[in-house]
mmCIF file of C-alpha atoms in Angstrom:
data_model
loop_
_atom_site.group_PDB
_atom_site.id
_atom_site.type_symbol
_atom_site.label_atom_id
_atom_site.label_comp_id
_atom_site.label_asym_id
_atom_site.label_seq_id
_atom_site.Cartn_x
_atom_site.Cartn_y
_atom_site.Cartn_z
ATOM 1 C CA UNK A 1 281.775 158.284 244.275
ATOM 2 C CA UNK A 2 278.812 158.528 241.903
ATOM 3 C CA UNK A 3 276.265 156.780 244.118
ATOM 4 C CA UNK A 4 273.342 158.302 245.997
ATOM 5 C CA UNK A 5 274.512 160.671 248.718
ATOM 6 C CA UNK A 6 272.648 161.946 251.753
ATOM 7 C CA UNK A 7 273.378 164.728 254.173
ATOM 8 C CA UNK A 8 273.655 164.793 257.109
ATOM 9 C CA UNK A 9 274.458 161.206 258.003
ATOM 10 C CA UNK A 10 273.350 161.727 261.591
ATOM 11 C CA UNK A 11 271.050 164.267 263.172
ATOM 12 C CA UNK A 12 270.174 164.640 266.846
ATOM 13 C CA UNK A 13 267.451 167.115 267.636
ATOM 14 C CA UNK A 14 265.103 168.029 270.422
ATOM 15 C CA UNK A 15 261.409 167.340 270.233
ATOM 16 C CA UNK A 16 259.569 170.172 268.534
ATOM 17 C CA UNK A 17 262.448 171.292 266.347
ATOM 18 C CA UNK A 18 262.394 171.242 262.546
ATOM 19 C CA UNK A 19 264.922 169.212 260.582
ATOM 20 C CA UNK A 20 265.782 169.018 256.888
ATOM 21 C CA UNK A 21 267.595 166.251 255.071
ATOM 22 C CA UNK A 22 269.110 166.360 251.616
ATOM 23 C CA UNK A 23 269.475 163.634 249.013
ATOM 24 C CA UNK A 24 271.546 163.779 245.839
ATOM 25 C CA UNK A 25 270.554 160.976 243.464
ATOM 26 C CA UNK A 26 272.709 159.247 240.903
ATOM 27 C CA UNK A 27 273.204 161.615 238.023
ATOM 28 C CA UNK A 28 270.515 161.337 235.343
ATOM 29 C CA UNK A 29 268.225 159.169 237.475
ATOM 30 C CA UNK A 30 264.782 160.599 236.948
ATOM 31 C CA UNK A 31 263.109 158.907 239.910
ATOM 32 C CA UNK A 32 263.847 159.631 243.549
ATOM 33 C CA UNK A 33 262.325 157.884 246.551
ATOM 34 C CA UNK A 34 262.238 158.414 250.296
ATOM 35 C CA UNK A 35 261.880 155.541 252.745
ATOM 36 C CA UNK A 36 261.969 155.313 256.523
ATOM 37 C CA UNK A 37 263.436 152.420 258.449
ATOM 38 C CA UNK A 38 263.083 151.733 262.164
ATOM 39 C CA UNK A 39 264.963 149.132 264.171
ATOM 40 C CA UNK A 40 264.015 145.581 263.305
ATOM 41 C CA UNK A 41 261.875 146.597 260.353
ATOM 42 C CA UNK A 42 262.400 146.814 256.634
ATOM 43 C CA UNK A 43 262.323 150.206 254.933
ATOM 44 C CA UNK A 44 258.846 151.720 254.478
ATOM 45 C CA UNK A 45 257.945 153.804 251.447
ATOM 46 C CA UNK A 46 257.241 157.477 252.123
ATOM 47 C CA UNK A 47 257.106 159.253 248.771
ATOM 48 C CA UNK A 48 258.567 159.388 245.293
ATOM 49 C CA UNK A 49 259.328 161.876 242.553
ATOM 50 C CA UNK A 50 259.553 161.517 238.829
ATOM 51 C CA UNK A 51 261.723 164.431 237.806
ATOM 52 C CA UNK A 52 260.333 167.362 239.854
ATOM 53 C CA UNK A 53 256.814 165.962 240.248
ATOM 54 C CA UNK A 54 255.870 164.281 243.516
ATOM 55 C CA UNK A 55 253.663 161.433 242.326
ATOM 56 C CA UNK A 56 252.741 159.573 245.479
ATOM 57 C CA UNK A 57 252.806 160.101 249.213
ATOM 58 C CA UNK A 58 252.311 157.332 251.724
ATOM 59 C CA UNK A 59 249.770 157.779 254.500
ATOM 60 C CA UNK A 60 252.823 157.481 256.784
ATOM 61 C CA UNK A 61 253.772 160.968 255.609
ATOM 62 C CA UNK A 62 251.852 163.187 257.991
ATOM 63 C CA UNK A 63 251.280 166.905 257.485
ATOM 64 C CA UNK A 64 254.481 167.567 259.399
ATOM 65 C CA UNK A 65 256.500 166.003 256.591
ATOM 66 C CA UNK A 66 257.200 167.687 253.293
ATOM 67 C CA UNK A 67 259.450 166.692 250.439
ATOM 68 C CA UNK A 68 260.585 168.666 247.432
ATOM 69 C CA UNK A 69 262.646 168.115 244.321
ATOM 70 C CA UNK A 70 262.520 171.563 242.779
ATOM 71 C CA UNK A 71 264.781 171.097 239.771
ATOM 72 C CA UNK A 72 264.420 167.396 239.311
ATOM 73 C CA UNK A 73 267.858 166.741 240.759
ATOM 74 C CA UNK A 74 268.449 166.785 244.529
ATOM 75 C CA UNK A 75 265.591 166.440 246.999
ATOM 76 C CA UNK A 76 264.928 167.636 250.528
ATOM 77 C CA UNK A 77 262.781 166.058 253.213
ATOM 78 C CA UNK A 78 261.660 168.348 256.011
ATOM 79 C CA UNK A 79 260.079 167.280 259.272
ATOM 80 C CA UNK A 80 258.419 170.013 261.286
ATOM 81 C CA UNK A 81 257.797 169.864 265.032
ATOM 82 C CA UNK A 82 259.673 166.590 265.403
ATOM 83 C CA UNK A 83 258.341 163.912 267.734
ATOM 84 C CA UNK A 84 260.186 161.041 269.385
ATOM 85 C CA UNK A 85 258.357 158.655 267.061
ATOM 86 C CA UNK A 86 260.121 160.277 264.113
ATOM 87 C CA UNK A 87 263.417 158.738 265.234
ATOM 88 C CA UNK A 88 264.460 156.441 262.406
ATOM 89 C CA UNK A 89 266.823 156.023 259.481
ATOM 90 C CA UNK A 90 265.640 158.052 256.493
ATOM 91 C CA UNK A 91 266.774 156.437 253.263
ATOM 92 C CA UNK A 92 266.801 157.972 249.825
ATOM 93 C CA UNK A 93 266.940 155.922 246.646
ATOM 94 C CA UNK A 94 267.055 156.742 242.970
ATOM 95 C CA UNK A 95 266.409 154.887 239.748
ATOM 96 C CA UNK A 96 266.237 155.355 236.027
ATOM 97 C CA UNK A 97 262.489 154.993 235.471
ATOM 98 C CA UNK A 98 261.396 151.567 236.729
ATOM 99 C CA UNK A 99 264.847 150.074 236.953
ATOM 100 C CA UNK A 100 266.740 149.050 240.066
ATOM 101 C CA UNK A 101 266.500 151.408 243.021
ATOM 102 C CA UNK A 102 269.890 152.341 244.459
ATOM 103 C CA UNK A 103 269.913 153.471 248.057
ATOM 104 C CA UNK A 104 271.967 156.131 249.750
ATOM 105 C CA UNK A 105 273.651 155.627 253.133
ATOM 106 C CA UNK A 106 270.728 157.186 254.989
ATOM 107 C CA UNK A 107 270.296 159.906 257.579
ATOM 108 C CA UNK A 108 269.876 158.606 261.099
ATOM 109 C CA UNK A 109 267.552 160.892 263.076
ATOM 110 C CA UNK A 110 267.350 160.827 266.847
ATOM 111 C CA UNK A 111 264.701 162.968 268.489
ATOM 112 C CA UNK A 112 265.301 163.530 272.201
ATOM 113 C CA UNK B 1 248.214 137.679 255.013
ATOM 114 C CA UNK B 2 250.773 140.448 255.590
ATOM 115 C CA UNK B 3 252.000 142.228 252.470
ATOM 116 C CA UNK B 4 255.458 140.672 252.700
ATOM 117 C CA UNK B 5 256.311 138.164 255.377
ATOM 118 C CA UNK B 6 259.715 136.577 255.931
ATOM 119 C CA UNK B 7 261.225 133.934 258.165
ATOM 120 C CA UNK B 8 261.912 135.841 261.390
ATOM 121 C CA UNK B 9 265.330 134.297 261.976
ATOM 122 C CA UNK B 10 267.961 134.819 263.126
ATOM 123 C CA UNK B 11 269.907 132.134 261.316
ATOM 124 C CA UNK B 12 273.314 131.097 262.658
ATOM 125 C CA UNK B 13 275.187 128.729 260.365
ATOM 126 C CA UNK B 14 278.782 127.521 260.018
ATOM 127 C CA UNK B 15 280.907 128.428 257.027
ATOM 128 C CA UNK B 16 280.166 126.195 254.079
ATOM 129 C CA UNK B 17 276.592 125.512 255.088
ATOM 130 C CA UNK B 18 273.586 125.864 252.828
ATOM 131 C CA UNK B 19 270.831 128.099 254.121
ATOM 132 C CA UNK B 20 267.408 129.000 252.742
ATOM 133 C CA UNK B 21 265.124 131.914 253.501
ATOM 134 C CA UNK B 22 261.425 132.002 252.753
ATOM 135 C CA UNK B 23 259.107 134.853 251.933
ATOM 136 C CA UNK B 24 255.386 135.068 251.197
ATOM 137 C CA UNK B 25 253.577 138.005 249.641
ATOM 138 C CA UNK B 26 249.948 139.058 249.395
ATOM 139 C CA UNK B 27 249.810 141.055 246.145
ATOM 140 C CA UNK B 28 249.018 138.459 243.500
ATOM 141 C CA UNK B 29 249.420 141.101 240.760
ATOM 142 C CA UNK B 30 253.146 141.566 241.449
ATOM 143 C CA UNK B 31 255.259 140.542 238.485
ATOM 144 C CA UNK B 32 258.786 140.937 239.774
ATOM 145 C CA UNK B 33 260.495 140.439 243.065
ATOM 146 C CA UNK B 34 263.809 141.246 244.658
ATOM 147 C CA UNK B 35 266.155 140.170 247.369
ATOM 148 C CA UNK B 36 268.153 142.997 248.914
ATOM 149 C CA UNK B 37 271.028 142.591 251.326
ATOM 150 C CA UNK B 38 271.586 145.021 254.187
ATOM 151 C CA UNK B 39 274.726 145.047 256.307
ATOM 152 C CA UNK B 40 274.527 146.402 259.835
ATOM 153 C CA UNK B 41 273.931 150.182 259.791
ATOM 154 C CA UNK B 42 274.312 150.299 256.009
ATOM 155 C CA UNK B 43 271.904 150.845 253.147
ATOM 156 C CA UNK B 44 270.083 147.994 251.383
ATOM 157 C CA UNK B 45 271.746 146.763 248.216
ATOM 158 C CA UNK B 46 270.161 144.704 245.467
ATOM 159 C CA UNK B 47 271.255 141.080 245.606
ATOM 160 C CA UNK B 48 268.984 139.439 243.040
ATOM 161 C CA UNK B 49 265.949 140.098 240.891
ATOM 162 C CA UNK B 50 263.357 137.386 240.249
ATOM 163 C CA UNK B 51 261.138 137.762 237.195
ATOM 164 C CA UNK B 52 260.089 134.266 236.263
ATOM 165 C CA UNK B 53 260.303 130.968 238.070
ATOM 166 C CA UNK B 54 263.752 131.621 239.421
ATOM 167 C CA UNK B 55 267.209 133.044 239.042
ATOM 168 C CA UNK B 56 270.680 131.785 239.861
ATOM 169 C CA UNK B 57 273.832 133.813 240.413
ATOM 170 C CA UNK B 58 276.829 131.864 241.624
ATOM 171 C CA UNK B 59 276.126 130.570 245.116
ATOM 172 C CA UNK B 60 272.758 132.302 245.269
ATOM 173 C CA UNK B 61 269.495 130.913 243.896
ATOM 174 C CA UNK B 62 266.125 132.620 244.098
ATOM 175 C CA UNK B 63 262.935 130.737 243.328
ATOM 176 C CA UNK B 64 259.418 131.975 242.762
ATOM 177 C CA UNK B 65 256.163 130.081 243.115
ATOM 178 C CA UNK B 66 253.384 132.354 241.868
ATOM 179 C CA UNK B 67 250.596 129.935 242.720
ATOM 180 C CA UNK B 68 251.643 129.878 246.367
ATOM 181 C CA UNK B 69 252.853 133.518 246.338
ATOM 182 C CA UNK B 70 256.148 132.339 247.750
ATOM 183 C CA UNK B 71 259.756 133.355 247.119
ATOM 184 C CA UNK B 72 262.866 131.718 248.461
ATOM 185 C CA UNK B 73 266.566 132.522 248.570
ATOM 186 C CA UNK B 74 269.118 129.732 248.806
ATOM 187 C CA UNK B 75 272.745 130.402 249.689
ATOM 188 C CA UNK B 76 275.178 127.563 249.107
ATOM 189 C CA UNK B 77 278.684 127.241 250.568
ATOM 190 C CA UNK B 78 278.072 130.224 252.832
ATOM 191 C CA UNK B 79 280.948 132.613 253.575
ATOM 192 C CA UNK B 80 281.639 134.814 256.580
ATOM 193 C CA UNK B 81 280.970 137.786 254.299
ATOM 194 C CA UNK B 82 277.406 136.571 253.708
ATOM 195 C CA UNK B 83 276.523 137.670 257.240
ATOM 196 C CA UNK B 84 273.850 140.336 256.792
ATOM 197 C CA UNK B 85 270.099 140.915 256.852
ATOM 198 C CA UNK B 86 268.298 139.654 253.762
ATOM 199 C CA UNK B 87 265.233 141.617 252.742
ATOM 200 C CA UNK B 88 262.467 140.216 250.556
ATOM 201 C CA UNK B 89 261.054 142.999 248.404
ATOM 202 C CA UNK B 90 257.861 143.162 246.364
ATOM 203 C CA UNK B 91 257.032 146.124 244.110
ATOM 204 C CA UNK B 92 253.589 147.515 244.755
ATOM 205 C CA UNK B 93 252.632 147.996 241.135
ATOM 206 C CA UNK B 94 252.894 145.323 238.493
ATOM 207 C CA UNK B 95 255.275 146.889 236.019
ATOM 208 C CA UNK B 96 256.654 150.167 237.260
ATOM 209 C CA UNK B 97 258.543 148.992 240.341
ATOM 210 C CA UNK B 98 258.145 152.415 241.899
ATOM 211 C CA UNK B 99 256.955 151.512 245.378
ATOM 212 C CA UNK B 100 258.868 148.744 247.061
ATOM 213 C CA UNK B 101 257.363 146.879 249.975
ATOM 214 C CA UNK B 102 260.017 145.297 252.158
ATOM 215 C CA UNK B 103 259.743 142.410 254.553
ATOM 216 C CA UNK B 104 261.218 142.800 258.014
ATOM 217 C CA UNK B 105 264.320 140.972 256.943
ATOM 218 C CA UNK B 106 266.043 137.794 258.049
ATOM 219 C CA UNK B 107 269.350 138.111 259.882
ATOM 220 C CA UNK B 108 272.038 135.641 258.855
ATOM 221 C CA UNK B 109 275.246 135.120 260.797
ATOM 222 C CA UNK B 110 277.853 132.825 259.290
ATOM 223 C CA UNK B 111 280.275 131.551 261.901
ATOM 224 C CA UNK B 112 283.871 130.367 261.367
#
């Protein structure tokens, strides 16, 4: 399968713990995006990378959130000191420049 | 006006019916628009792009009215497999398509 992959698919954690998610984009896609989706809502933009450079961060991305794409390939999204309000589906997408964004299957986070 | 607003739904239609979804957007500078389809607990997938007045692909027709900032999606001869949530999507920036703003989605159930 050469689509966008995400790991883990599900994560249950206790409030206050740190979690890290990984996204592997489609090979040779230079742009990578993170979105968050809660029940009954459409995905909301969090941040995006062009190659290794993080070019925009949404105000939704508090100081507890950090994203990296160190070599311009895979990306990680870390949430520190998780809160119950962080429970959501975290979706990664990739594209070749401004072309169609292809989404991965998402990581479903539950914070107890 | 909200950034992207869709018919709240849900829509329940019999097989073979024609159904239309409406979407309004607030960013008058947007040049292109998308309809994504999202199955339950799956990732969004691109259904159609709309760059000019409209686009047709088989049973699906998307129309754009720039003056009214309105997009529609028409599904003819609906199939059971069309059951999904349909997301209206507007890129935040005119040409680069990097930041997608999603509507809440409209849930469609096609019944036998």
